[in-house]
XYZ file of C-alpha atoms in Angstrom:
500
model
C -27.186 -14.096 -26.244
C -27.747 -14.520 -22.500
C -24.093 -15.481 -21.930
C -22.823 -12.541 -23.999
C -25.006 -10.090 -22.069
C -23.813 -11.492 -18.775
C -20.216 -11.175 -19.978
C -20.723 -7.513 -20.803
C -22.176 -6.880 -17.346
C -19.132 -8.511 -15.703
C -16.825 -6.412 -17.896
C -18.519 -3.217 -16.678
C -18.285 -4.364 -13.039
C -14.547 -4.994 -13.388
C -13.833 -1.872 -15.435
C -15.461 0.725 -13.146
C -13.084 0.198 -10.121
C -10.111 0.276 -12.463
C -11.183 3.617 -13.980
C -11.883 5.105 -10.536
C -8.441 4.018 -9.321
C -6.773 5.487 -12.406
C -8.502 8.822 -11.840
C -7.371 8.848 -8.170
C -3.718 8.312 -9.128
C -3.924 10.843 -11.956
C -5.053 13.741 -9.752
C -2.535 13.294 -6.910
C 0.185 15.977 -6.953
C 3.738 15.407 -8.087
C 6.224 14.598 -5.266
C 7.983 17.588 -3.794
C 11.709 18.085 -3.607
C 13.413 16.890 -0.427
C 13.757 19.479 2.365
C 16.930 21.499 2.657
C 19.534 20.305 5.152
C 19.085 21.414 8.758
C 21.847 23.081 10.704
C 22.744 21.492 14.007
C 21.757 23.477 17.077
C 20.604 26.426 15.015
C 18.401 28.993 16.789
C 14.869 27.703 16.857
C 12.446 29.431 14.496
C 8.726 28.791 14.019
C 7.910 26.282 11.291
C 5.461 27.031 8.544
C 2.057 25.458 8.886
C 1.208 22.470 6.716
C 0.129 23.206 3.181
C -3.358 21.985 2.395
C -2.383 21.041 -1.155
C 0.269 18.511 -0.073
C -1.715 15.448 1.010
C -0.364 12.104 2.085
C 0.409 9.807 -0.823
C -0.001 6.152 -0.140
C 1.918 3.634 -2.240
C 2.085 5.810 -5.356
C 4.808 5.535 -7.969
C 7.517 8.182 -7.806
C 7.948 10.888 -10.414
C 10.251 10.001 -13.330
C 13.892 10.858 -12.823
C 15.393 13.651 -14.889
C 17.767 12.782 -17.688
C 21.294 12.068 -16.462
C 24.443 10.255 -17.578
C 24.330 6.477 -17.712
C 24.650 4.937 -14.220
C 27.965 3.468 -13.214
C 26.317 0.723 -11.135
C 23.960 -1.905 -12.583
C 20.277 -1.590 -11.745
C 18.759 -4.159 -9.376
C 17.886 -7.460 -11.011
C 14.388 -7.198 -9.523
C 12.006 -4.658 -10.984
C 10.945 -2.417 -8.097
C 7.413 -1.081 -8.179
C 5.232 0.220 -5.381
C 2.309 -2.042 -4.549
C -1.280 -0.858 -4.982
C -2.621 0.804 -1.844
C -4.509 -1.322 0.625
C -8.098 -0.397 1.571
C -6.791 0.905 4.902
C -4.160 3.017 3.152
C -6.783 4.609 0.915
C -8.888 5.544 3.943
C -5.823 7.001 5.647
C -5.088 9.007 2.495
C -8.480 10.683 2.742
C -8.019 11.378 6.458
C -4.459 12.627 5.926
C -5.655 15.018 3.254
C -8.074 16.602 5.743
C -5.321 16.885 8.352
C -2.787 18.489 5.993
C -0.382 15.538 6.019
C 2.490 15.840 3.527
C 4.057 13.370 1.167
C 6.489 11.099 3.032
C 10.095 11.405 1.859
C 13.125 10.087 3.706
C 16.776 10.879 3.148
C 18.690 7.782 2.107
C 22.267 9.038 1.761
C 24.709 7.660 -0.728
C 27.424 5.708 1.104
C 29.267 4.633 -2.070
C 29.359 7.435 -4.702
C 30.345 6.584 -8.241
C 31.085 9.733 -10.194
C 27.837 11.653 -10.585
C 25.753 8.623 -9.569
C 25.415 6.430 -6.496
C 26.522 2.810 -6.308
C 25.082 2.106 -2.861
C 22.833 3.885 -0.354
C 22.494 3.559 3.416
C 19.368 1.418 3.106
C 20.830 -0.911 0.468
C 21.127 -3.968 2.791
C 17.430 -3.783 3.615
C 16.367 -3.038 0.064
C 18.392 -5.984 -1.240
C 16.551 -8.183 1.252
C 13.232 -6.846 -0.036
C 14.403 -7.680 -3.564
C 15.142 -11.243 -2.464
C 11.671 -11.553 -0.966
C 10.071 -10.001 -4.036
C 11.873 -12.382 -6.410
C 11.264 -15.361 -4.100
C 14.990 -15.966 -3.844
C 14.939 -15.656 -0.040
C 14.373 -18.795 2.024
C 14.141 -17.169 5.467
C 12.481 -14.210 7.211
C 13.824 -10.654 7.103
C 13.964 -9.054 10.561
C 13.386 -5.372 11.395
C 14.403 -4.332 14.909
C 12.375 -1.253 15.912
C 13.616 0.618 18.994
C 11.417 3.350 20.424
C 9.487 4.899 23.278
C 5.806 4.764 24.254
C 4.899 5.904 20.740
C 5.508 2.329 19.530
C 5.251 0.409 22.817
C 1.514 -0.014 22.186
C 2.349 -1.561 18.795
C -0.140 0.203 16.559
C 2.367 2.261 14.532
C 4.656 -0.715 13.969
C 1.679 -3.011 13.388
C 0.824 -0.904 10.325
C 4.421 -1.130 9.084
C 4.481 -4.882 9.731
C 1.139 -5.548 8.069
C 1.687 -3.319 5.034
C 5.158 -4.722 4.316
C 3.945 -8.238 5.112
C 1.105 -7.952 2.597
C 3.664 -7.227 -0.138
C 6.685 -9.294 0.901
C 5.169 -12.012 3.103
C 4.548 -12.502 6.820
C 7.475 -14.065 8.669
C 5.881 -14.191 12.120
C 5.814 -12.233 15.365
C 9.445 -12.141 16.546
C 10.339 -10.953 20.067
C 7.468 -11.190 22.583
C 7.061 -10.247 26.253
C 5.627 -12.331 29.087
C 2.809 -9.829 29.600
C 1.652 -6.331 28.755
C 3.284 -3.509 30.689
C -0.157 -2.091 31.540
C -3.526 -3.679 32.183
C -4.938 -2.293 28.944
C -4.074 -2.289 25.262
C -3.497 -5.077 22.724
C -1.671 -8.333 23.371
C -0.223 -8.656 19.882
C 3.336 -8.727 21.256
C 2.660 -10.220 24.699
C 1.453 -13.433 26.285
C -1.453 -14.011 28.674
C 0.169 -14.016 32.111
C -1.175 -15.850 35.154
C 0.067 -15.762 38.707
C 2.611 -13.255 39.898
C 4.994 -11.496 37.489
C 6.819 -8.258 38.253
C 7.653 -6.234 35.109
C 10.656 -3.881 35.070
C 11.819 -1.588 32.261
C 14.889 0.495 31.552
C 12.632 3.558 31.263
C 12.010 3.706 35.020
C 13.472 6.560 37.055
C 15.309 4.164 39.374
C 17.402 1.622 37.512
C 16.366 -1.971 38.177
C 18.866 -4.266 39.835
C 18.939 -6.875 37.041
C 20.321 -6.342 33.520
C 18.209 -5.739 30.430
C 18.567 -7.022 26.879
C 17.368 -5.533 23.588
C 13.699 -5.502 24.627
C 14.421 -3.164 27.550
C 12.004 -5.237 29.657
C 12.153 -8.245 31.948
C 9.532 -10.111 33.990
C 10.418 -11.784 37.299
C 8.112 -14.361 38.890
C 6.833 -13.462 42.354
C 4.921 -16.722 42.893
C 5.480 -20.377 42.049
C 3.784 -21.677 38.912
C 3.452 -18.202 37.422
C 2.956 -18.692 33.693
C 2.464 -16.993 30.362
C 0.552 -18.504 27.452
C 1.063 -17.697 23.759
C -1.291 -18.774 20.977
C 0.729 -20.518 18.264
C 0.485 -19.944 14.530
C 2.266 -23.072 13.292
C 5.710 -21.746 14.252
C 8.179 -24.657 14.047
C 10.695 -23.359 16.578
C 11.029 -20.887 19.440
C 13.541 -19.409 21.877
C 13.243 -18.460 25.539
C 15.527 -15.627 26.654
C 16.110 -15.889 30.397
C 18.481 -14.608 33.054
C 20.493 -17.053 35.172
C 20.305 -15.310 38.548
C 21.161 -16.835 41.947
C 18.367 -18.598 43.848
C 15.965 -18.327 40.911
C 13.365 -20.984 40.190
C 13.474 -23.167 37.096
C 11.631 -22.254 33.926
C 9.879 -24.793 31.711
C 8.337 -24.515 28.253
C 5.260 -26.530 27.245
C 3.212 -26.976 24.071
C -0.370 -28.122 24.677
C 0.703 -29.451 28.073
C 3.772 -31.353 26.854
C 7.132 -30.153 28.179
C 9.536 -29.104 25.445
C 12.491 -27.660 27.361
C 13.642 -26.668 30.835
C 15.977 -23.929 32.045
C 17.868 -24.758 35.249
C 19.572 -21.686 36.784
C 23.135 -22.074 38.063
C 23.458 -18.550 39.449
C 25.986 -17.350 36.858
C 24.246 -13.999 36.359
C 24.476 -14.454 32.589
C 21.712 -14.119 30.010
C 20.806 -17.406 28.332
C 18.931 -18.493 25.212
C 16.990 -21.772 25.334
C 15.818 -22.953 21.904
C 13.165 -25.607 21.385
C 11.264 -27.321 18.577
C 7.481 -26.973 18.542
C 5.393 -30.020 17.561
C 3.437 -29.621 14.351
C -0.173 -28.714 15.012
C 0.429 -27.409 18.553
C -2.017 -24.663 19.500
C -0.577 -23.058 22.641
C 2.868 -22.450 24.103
C 3.258 -21.897 27.833
C 6.250 -20.633 29.808
C 6.056 -21.688 33.469
C 8.107 -20.372 36.403
C 8.509 -23.427 38.647
C 9.669 -21.192 41.521
C 9.984 -17.582 42.543
C 12.511 -15.094 41.107
C 12.733 -16.744 37.696
C 13.560 -14.013 35.150
C 12.338 -13.954 31.539
C 13.869 -11.459 29.112
C 11.614 -12.448 26.208
C 10.220 -15.178 23.976
C 10.955 -15.414 20.251
C 8.395 -16.999 17.918
C 8.665 -16.760 14.151
C 8.399 -18.833 11.022
C 11.235 -20.164 8.903
C 9.451 -19.110 5.718
C 10.345 -15.915 3.815
C 8.618 -12.753 4.967
C 8.832 -9.704 7.225
C 9.365 -9.979 10.980
C 9.243 -6.735 12.962
C 10.475 -6.833 16.559
C 8.718 -4.167 18.637
C 11.336 -2.956 21.135
C 9.384 -0.018 22.525
C 9.763 1.069 26.145
C 7.585 3.748 27.805
C 9.526 6.892 28.839
C 12.646 5.688 27.009
C 15.187 7.764 25.149
C 18.499 6.796 23.575
C 20.425 7.314 26.807
C 18.054 5.045 28.725
C 18.452 2.311 26.087
C 22.153 2.419 26.921
C 21.185 1.013 30.327
C 20.869 -2.399 28.684
C 23.909 -4.494 29.541
C 26.157 -4.294 26.522
C 27.123 -7.968 26.280
C 23.472 -9.075 26.546
C 22.352 -6.412 24.066
C 25.000 -7.372 21.523
C 24.383 -11.107 21.830
C 20.607 -10.845 21.447
C 20.709 -8.360 18.572
C 23.320 -10.502 16.793
C 21.022 -13.506 17.268
C 18.140 -11.592 15.680
C 20.422 -10.538 12.794
C 18.181 -7.708 11.565
C 18.419 -6.232 8.093
C 16.989 -2.915 9.280
C 17.608 -1.082 12.549
C 14.732 1.347 13.065
C 15.076 4.078 15.717
C 11.844 5.954 16.539
C 13.016 8.322 19.259
C 13.225 12.005 20.123
C 9.997 12.911 21.911
C 11.296 12.216 25.410
C 14.630 13.842 24.577
C 12.793 17.087 23.683
C 10.713 16.990 26.872
C 13.772 16.450 29.080
C 15.521 19.352 27.400
C 12.497 21.546 28.130
C 12.422 20.414 31.765
C 16.143 21.069 32.224
C 16.891 17.389 32.909
C 19.230 17.062 29.945
C 21.263 19.167 27.530
C 21.964 19.084 23.825
C 25.392 17.493 24.253
C 23.887 14.598 26.262
C 21.151 14.083 23.684
C 23.678 14.011 20.836
C 26.121 11.717 22.626
C 23.388 9.306 23.753
C 21.855 8.789 20.325
C 25.207 8.547 18.543
C 26.439 5.939 21.039
C 23.203 3.947 20.817
C 23.288 3.917 17.010
C 26.933 2.833 17.004
C 26.354 0.103 19.605
C 23.428 -1.275 17.619
C 25.281 -1.219 14.324
C 28.289 -2.933 15.896
C 26.006 -5.770 17.060
C 24.347 -6.046 13.628
C 27.004 -4.939 11.126
C 25.077 -6.254 8.120
C 22.016 -4.153 8.883
C 20.760 -0.952 7.337
C 19.776 1.877 9.656
C 16.910 4.385 9.698
C 16.435 7.150 12.282
C 12.910 8.590 12.584
C 12.644 11.981 14.243
C 10.060 12.999 16.853
C 6.459 13.866 16.006
C 4.941 17.268 16.747
C 4.438 18.024 20.440
C 2.243 20.650 22.080
C 1.621 22.210 25.462
C -1.745 22.211 27.218
C -2.895 25.278 29.062
C -5.518 27.701 27.824
C -5.909 30.808 25.730
C -3.649 31.776 22.844
C -0.810 29.494 23.972
C -2.962 26.356 24.164
C -1.650 23.645 21.846
C 1.442 25.732 21.042
C 4.459 23.764 19.864
C 6.834 22.670 22.608
C 10.405 24.009 22.455
C 13.478 21.987 21.418
C 11.756 19.946 18.711
C 13.781 21.665 15.988
C 17.034 21.112 17.856
C 16.326 17.411 18.423
C 15.351 16.928 14.772
C 18.595 18.624 13.668
C 20.685 16.482 15.994
C 18.995 13.263 14.900
C 19.420 14.133 11.229
C 23.105 14.995 11.515
C 23.811 11.810 13.506
C 21.889 9.628 11.065
C 23.574 10.938 7.928
C 27.070 11.149 9.431
C 26.771 7.555 10.744
C 25.632 6.169 7.378
C 21.944 5.870 8.288
C 18.834 7.135 6.540
C 16.688 9.821 8.189
C 12.933 10.446 8.146
C 11.557 13.763 9.407
C 8.104 12.543 10.418
C 7.390 15.942 12.050
C 7.422 17.595 8.623
C 5.597 14.683 6.976
C 2.684 14.854 9.433
C 2.301 18.544 8.638
C 4.927 20.396 10.679
C 4.130 22.903 13.408
C 0.442 22.782 14.295
C -0.082 19.261 12.982
C -0.673 17.700 16.411
C -3.215 20.427 17.174
C -5.115 19.325 14.072
C -4.885 15.722 15.274
C -6.255 16.876 18.657
C -9.170 18.669 17.016
C -9.930 15.484 15.057
C -9.975 13.531 18.363
C -6.945 11.486 17.310
C -4.861 12.263 20.417
C -5.305 11.082 24.008
C -6.242 13.572 26.730
C -2.567 13.830 27.735
C -2.004 15.756 24.458
C 1.108 13.630 23.908
C 0.110 10.257 22.496
C -1.858 9.902 19.250
C -4.516 7.222 19.211
C -6.568 5.208 16.743
C -6.193 6.372 13.163
C -3.727 9.031 14.311
C -1.254 6.225 15.056
C -2.198 4.477 11.815
C -1.303 7.578 9.790
C 2.150 7.710 11.403
C 2.718 4.023 10.639
C 1.617 4.536 7.038
C 3.939 7.518 6.646
C 6.956 5.436 7.701
C 5.869 2.535 5.496
C 5.361 4.711 2.432
C 8.644 6.548 2.989
C 10.483 3.201 3.030
C 8.708 1.859 -0.057
C 9.181 5.045 -2.059
C 12.885 5.071 -1.228
C 13.132 1.376 -2.180
C 11.853 2.278 -5.650
C 13.916 5.483 -5.946
C 17.138 3.704 -4.975
C 16.845 1.554 -8.111
C 17.866 4.630 -10.107
C 21.457 5.652 -9.148
C 21.054 9.004 -10.925
C 17.984 9.913 -8.929
C 19.377 8.595 -5.649
C 22.548 10.678 -5.805
C 20.480 13.839 -5.208
C 18.066 12.571 -2.536
C 20.239 13.298 0.513
C 22.322 16.482 0.129
C 25.754 16.444 1.786
C 25.901 17.619 5.372
C 26.842 21.224 5.953
C 30.143 21.829 7.695
C 28.359 22.554 10.996
C 26.542 19.199 10.758
C 29.539 16.988 10.181
C 30.529 14.576 12.933
C 33.206 15.904 15.240
């Protein structure tokens, strides 16, 4: 009798969360239809404010597809289903609902039509890699290379993407790391603990640095002997030091728990080099040491050989697509080919819009810069899928009625980014509309989720943006399993949006 009573109590304890979860899913609204195509360079018109009845949906199954003819292409061998929401995602759902955040939908265009259905979408290479991780058929990590500006340079947005995808598909490690943070504040998730003298330079600076950049857009040059950077290890079996062989530079050495693993000896060739090394099992710390002055480190790569997600944060403050083109092309191509990503993620547009407003750029330069950057990246990683994420809402300061009014040129930049993405065979995510459209950043400001500069979200504001991108990817991964549904997700470009 005692055991039976205890069993009933346990049954109630387990049943209550399940019923609560079922009620939560049941009352969320049905996904909306994708937005209509934008026209490139159309006259800017005010956007409608966010609808309060369109909250953020986190990791919810998509609506059933409408009846359609039998698909011409076979469905994926792996059954695709969205994972249950994490505790963080559920909290962000509640916050997003208060802020008027919309359901995240991205446009994943069909790149291989088959009659009335779609045989292959732009994101297929990445989704097939997720299938391999899900079915445990993959034996190695899947790399995402995320290029962006200060919005991701602090890592929090991409940390959410990395952690949410990693919880479902496995954690493959950290990827590309920097010698030190670019500022004396913020997290060190993607940077080492530097000692001694290191001078950081980025491609986002007004005056172009004298030495070439690689895919990270950053390099650190030693200004003292024995300058070092220490990285805590997480049982990674192997690593790579990216360094620049410049004249009169000091040697670089790599150590694990005080034992030297490898040494880079500059010859003055001016070429970028990659020095790979094995890491002893059980080692706790890795240290990169500049034996002399003027040694140049382009980055350190640490990741596991096990299956899982690796997300390289390649965010540079003040950067736009044209500034990323400052990276030396041969170094950029070699390093990106070495990383061999399955998804190229471009989170750009905010600085482009500001420079248009300030008269420092024009629409033709913005369009040419992004198109060239996308093409250069895809040429270096031809097996990768591609996703372009538009800019978030942006506001002006000031006072009175015009305080927190939307900045100009956002609509134009979003249109340009969308037309380039779809015409180049990439997916597109309008995060401006997903976060609530015009007025959304003002609501973030009122909720104290934006820094005093009125430009950069902070805290849970960044988390919401990361969750929106994550959910948009996962929902599209599930939708792409149905060729009938996918064929209608990204309408064809209008004539004015087609590539010239």
